[in-house]
mmCIF file of C-alpha atoms in Angstrom:
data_model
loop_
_atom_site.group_PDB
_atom_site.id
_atom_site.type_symbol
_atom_site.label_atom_id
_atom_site.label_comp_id
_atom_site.label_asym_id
_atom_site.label_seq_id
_atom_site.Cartn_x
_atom_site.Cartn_y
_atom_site.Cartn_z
ATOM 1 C CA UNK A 1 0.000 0.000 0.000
ATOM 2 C CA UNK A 2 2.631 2.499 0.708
ATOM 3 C CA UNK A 3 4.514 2.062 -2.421
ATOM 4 C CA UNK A 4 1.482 2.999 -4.404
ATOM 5 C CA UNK A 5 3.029 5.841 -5.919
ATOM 6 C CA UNK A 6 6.247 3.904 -6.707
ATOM 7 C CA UNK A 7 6.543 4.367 -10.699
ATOM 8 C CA UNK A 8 8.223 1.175 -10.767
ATOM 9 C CA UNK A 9 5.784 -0.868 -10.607
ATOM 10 C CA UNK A 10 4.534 0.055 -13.904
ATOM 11 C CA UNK A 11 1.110 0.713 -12.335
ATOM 12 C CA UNK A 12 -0.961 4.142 -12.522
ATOM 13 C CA UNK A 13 -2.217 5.390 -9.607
ATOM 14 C CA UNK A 14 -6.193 4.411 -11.261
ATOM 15 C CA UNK A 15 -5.289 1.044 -11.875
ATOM 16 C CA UNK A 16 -3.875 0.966 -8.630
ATOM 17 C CA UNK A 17 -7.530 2.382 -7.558
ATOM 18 C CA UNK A 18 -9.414 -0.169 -9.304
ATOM 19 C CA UNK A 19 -7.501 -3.195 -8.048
ATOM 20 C CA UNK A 20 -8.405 -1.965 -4.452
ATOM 21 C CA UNK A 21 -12.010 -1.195 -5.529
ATOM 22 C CA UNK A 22 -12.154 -4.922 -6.584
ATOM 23 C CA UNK A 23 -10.244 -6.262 -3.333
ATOM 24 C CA UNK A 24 -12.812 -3.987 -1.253
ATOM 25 C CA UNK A 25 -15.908 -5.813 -3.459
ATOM 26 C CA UNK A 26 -14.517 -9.474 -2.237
ATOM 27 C CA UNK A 27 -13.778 -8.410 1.336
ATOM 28 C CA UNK A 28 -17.167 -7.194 1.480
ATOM 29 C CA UNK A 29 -18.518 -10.678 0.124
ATOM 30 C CA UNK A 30 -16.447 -11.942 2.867
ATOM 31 C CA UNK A 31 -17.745 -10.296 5.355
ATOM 32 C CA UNK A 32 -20.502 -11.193 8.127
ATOM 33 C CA UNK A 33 -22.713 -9.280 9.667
ATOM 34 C CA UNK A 34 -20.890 -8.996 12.720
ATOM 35 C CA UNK A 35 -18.060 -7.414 10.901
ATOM 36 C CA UNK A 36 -15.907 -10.723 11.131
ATOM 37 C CA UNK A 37 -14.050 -11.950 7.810
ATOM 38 C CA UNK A 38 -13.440 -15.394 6.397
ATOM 39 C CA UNK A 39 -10.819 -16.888 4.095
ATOM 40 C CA UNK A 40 -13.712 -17.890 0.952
ATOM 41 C CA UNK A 41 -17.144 -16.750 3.009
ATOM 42 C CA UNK A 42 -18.408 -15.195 5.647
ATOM 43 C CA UNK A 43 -16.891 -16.673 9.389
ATOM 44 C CA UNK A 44 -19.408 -17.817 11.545
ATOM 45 C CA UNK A 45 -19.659 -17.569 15.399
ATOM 46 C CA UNK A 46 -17.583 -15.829 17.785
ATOM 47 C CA UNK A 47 -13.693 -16.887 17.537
ATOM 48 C CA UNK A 48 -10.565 -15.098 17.923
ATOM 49 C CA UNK A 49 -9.563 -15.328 14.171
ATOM 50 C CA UNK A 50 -6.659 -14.221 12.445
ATOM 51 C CA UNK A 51 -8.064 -13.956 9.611
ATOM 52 C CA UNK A 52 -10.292 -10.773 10.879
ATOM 53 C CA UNK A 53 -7.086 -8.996 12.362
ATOM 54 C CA UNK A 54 -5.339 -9.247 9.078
ATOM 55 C CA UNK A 55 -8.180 -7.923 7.067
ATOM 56 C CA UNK A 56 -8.795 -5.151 9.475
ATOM 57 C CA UNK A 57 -4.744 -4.484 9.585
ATOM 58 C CA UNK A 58 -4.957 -4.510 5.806
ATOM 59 C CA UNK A 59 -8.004 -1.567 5.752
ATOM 60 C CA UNK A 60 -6.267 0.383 8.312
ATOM 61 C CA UNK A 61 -3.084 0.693 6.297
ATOM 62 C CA UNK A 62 -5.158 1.181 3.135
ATOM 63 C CA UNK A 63 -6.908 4.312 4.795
ATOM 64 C CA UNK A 64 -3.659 5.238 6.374
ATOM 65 C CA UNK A 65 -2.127 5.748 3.244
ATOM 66 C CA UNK A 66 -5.513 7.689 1.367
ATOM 67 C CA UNK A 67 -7.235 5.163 0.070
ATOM 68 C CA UNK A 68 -10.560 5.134 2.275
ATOM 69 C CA UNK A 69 -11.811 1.577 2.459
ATOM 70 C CA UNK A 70 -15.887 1.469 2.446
ATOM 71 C CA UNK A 71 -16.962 3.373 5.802
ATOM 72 C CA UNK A 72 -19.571 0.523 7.135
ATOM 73 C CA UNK A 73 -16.957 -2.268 6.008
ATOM 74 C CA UNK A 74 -14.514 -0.831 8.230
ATOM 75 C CA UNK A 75 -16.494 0.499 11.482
ATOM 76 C CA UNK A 76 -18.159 -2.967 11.477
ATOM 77 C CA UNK A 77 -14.582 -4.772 11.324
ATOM 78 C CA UNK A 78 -13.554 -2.661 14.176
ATOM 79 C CA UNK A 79 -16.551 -3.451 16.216
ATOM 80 C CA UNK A 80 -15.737 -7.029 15.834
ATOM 81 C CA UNK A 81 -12.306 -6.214 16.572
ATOM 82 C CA UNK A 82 -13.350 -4.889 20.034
ATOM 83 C CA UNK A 83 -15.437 -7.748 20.664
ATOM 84 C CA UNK A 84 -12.801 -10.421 19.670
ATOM 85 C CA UNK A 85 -10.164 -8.508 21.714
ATOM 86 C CA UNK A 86 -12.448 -9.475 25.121
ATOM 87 C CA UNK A 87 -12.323 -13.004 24.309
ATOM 88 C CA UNK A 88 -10.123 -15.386 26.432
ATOM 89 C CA UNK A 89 -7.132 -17.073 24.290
ATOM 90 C CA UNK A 90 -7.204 -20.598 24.623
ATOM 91 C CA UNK A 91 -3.495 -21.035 22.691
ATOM 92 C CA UNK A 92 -0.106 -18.927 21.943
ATOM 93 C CA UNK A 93 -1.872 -18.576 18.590
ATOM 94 C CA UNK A 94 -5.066 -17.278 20.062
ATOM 95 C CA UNK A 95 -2.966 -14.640 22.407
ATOM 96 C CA UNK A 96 -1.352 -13.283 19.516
ATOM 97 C CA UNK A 97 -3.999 -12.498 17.472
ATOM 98 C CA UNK A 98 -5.732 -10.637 20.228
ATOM 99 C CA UNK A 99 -2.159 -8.555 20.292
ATOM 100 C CA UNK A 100 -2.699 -8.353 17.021
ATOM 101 C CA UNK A 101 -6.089 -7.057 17.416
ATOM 102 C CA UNK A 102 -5.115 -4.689 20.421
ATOM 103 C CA UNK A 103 -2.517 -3.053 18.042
ATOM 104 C CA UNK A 104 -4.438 -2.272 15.395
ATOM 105 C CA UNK A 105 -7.324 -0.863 17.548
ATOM 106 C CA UNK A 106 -4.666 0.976 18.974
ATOM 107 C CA UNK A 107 -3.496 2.345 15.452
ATOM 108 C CA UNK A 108 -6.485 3.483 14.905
ATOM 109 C CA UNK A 109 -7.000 5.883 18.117
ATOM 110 C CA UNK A 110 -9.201 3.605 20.429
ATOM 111 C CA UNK A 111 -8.143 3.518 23.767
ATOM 112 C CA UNK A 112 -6.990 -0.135 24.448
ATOM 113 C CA UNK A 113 -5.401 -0.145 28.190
ATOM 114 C CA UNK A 114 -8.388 -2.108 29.427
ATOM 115 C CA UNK A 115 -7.727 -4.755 26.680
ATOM 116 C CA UNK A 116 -4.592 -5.262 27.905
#
């Protein structure tokens, strides 16, 4: 995302847009309507998943570097992000995705102490 406006890449800045326009469609297909994401569909009941933090980690740097991601898309990924961060890690793998989570809700100006 941050090299977007490397000329190197032999991509315009519009074909740049409509790549991410397309990658914004399937993330929305992805999507459930608690705001978690799955690898092919929609994730289903309440789990710490990786796969969620990524996607939300993904959007965050997206917007950081101008390109908005869809407004609802996004606010309902963090919601989900703030639920999944309350959820007790049952692994090493678990724990680190709710790090994962913490940061990124931290990136993007919520106040995480009680999280931690």
């Amino acid at each position: 995302m941050t090299l977007s406006d490397e000329t190197d890449f032999g991509l315009s800045r519009a074909e740049i847009n409509k790549q991410l326009e397309r990658t914004f469609g399937v993330l929305a297909r992805r999507q459930n309507d608690q705001g978690g994401f799955g690898y092919w569909v929609p994730e289903t009941g309440d789990s710490i998943s990786f796969v969620s933090a990524y996607v939300m980690d993904f959007l965050s740097e997206s917007k950081a570097t101008g390109i908005v991601p869809p407004p609802e898309m996004f606010a309902s990924g963090l919601r989900n992000l703030q639920k999944m961060v309350t959820r007790d890690p049952t692994d090493f793998a678990d724990a680190r995705t709710v790090a994962y989570g913490i940061y990124i809700l931290t990136r993007e100006g919520v106040i995480t102490t009680n999280y931690i």
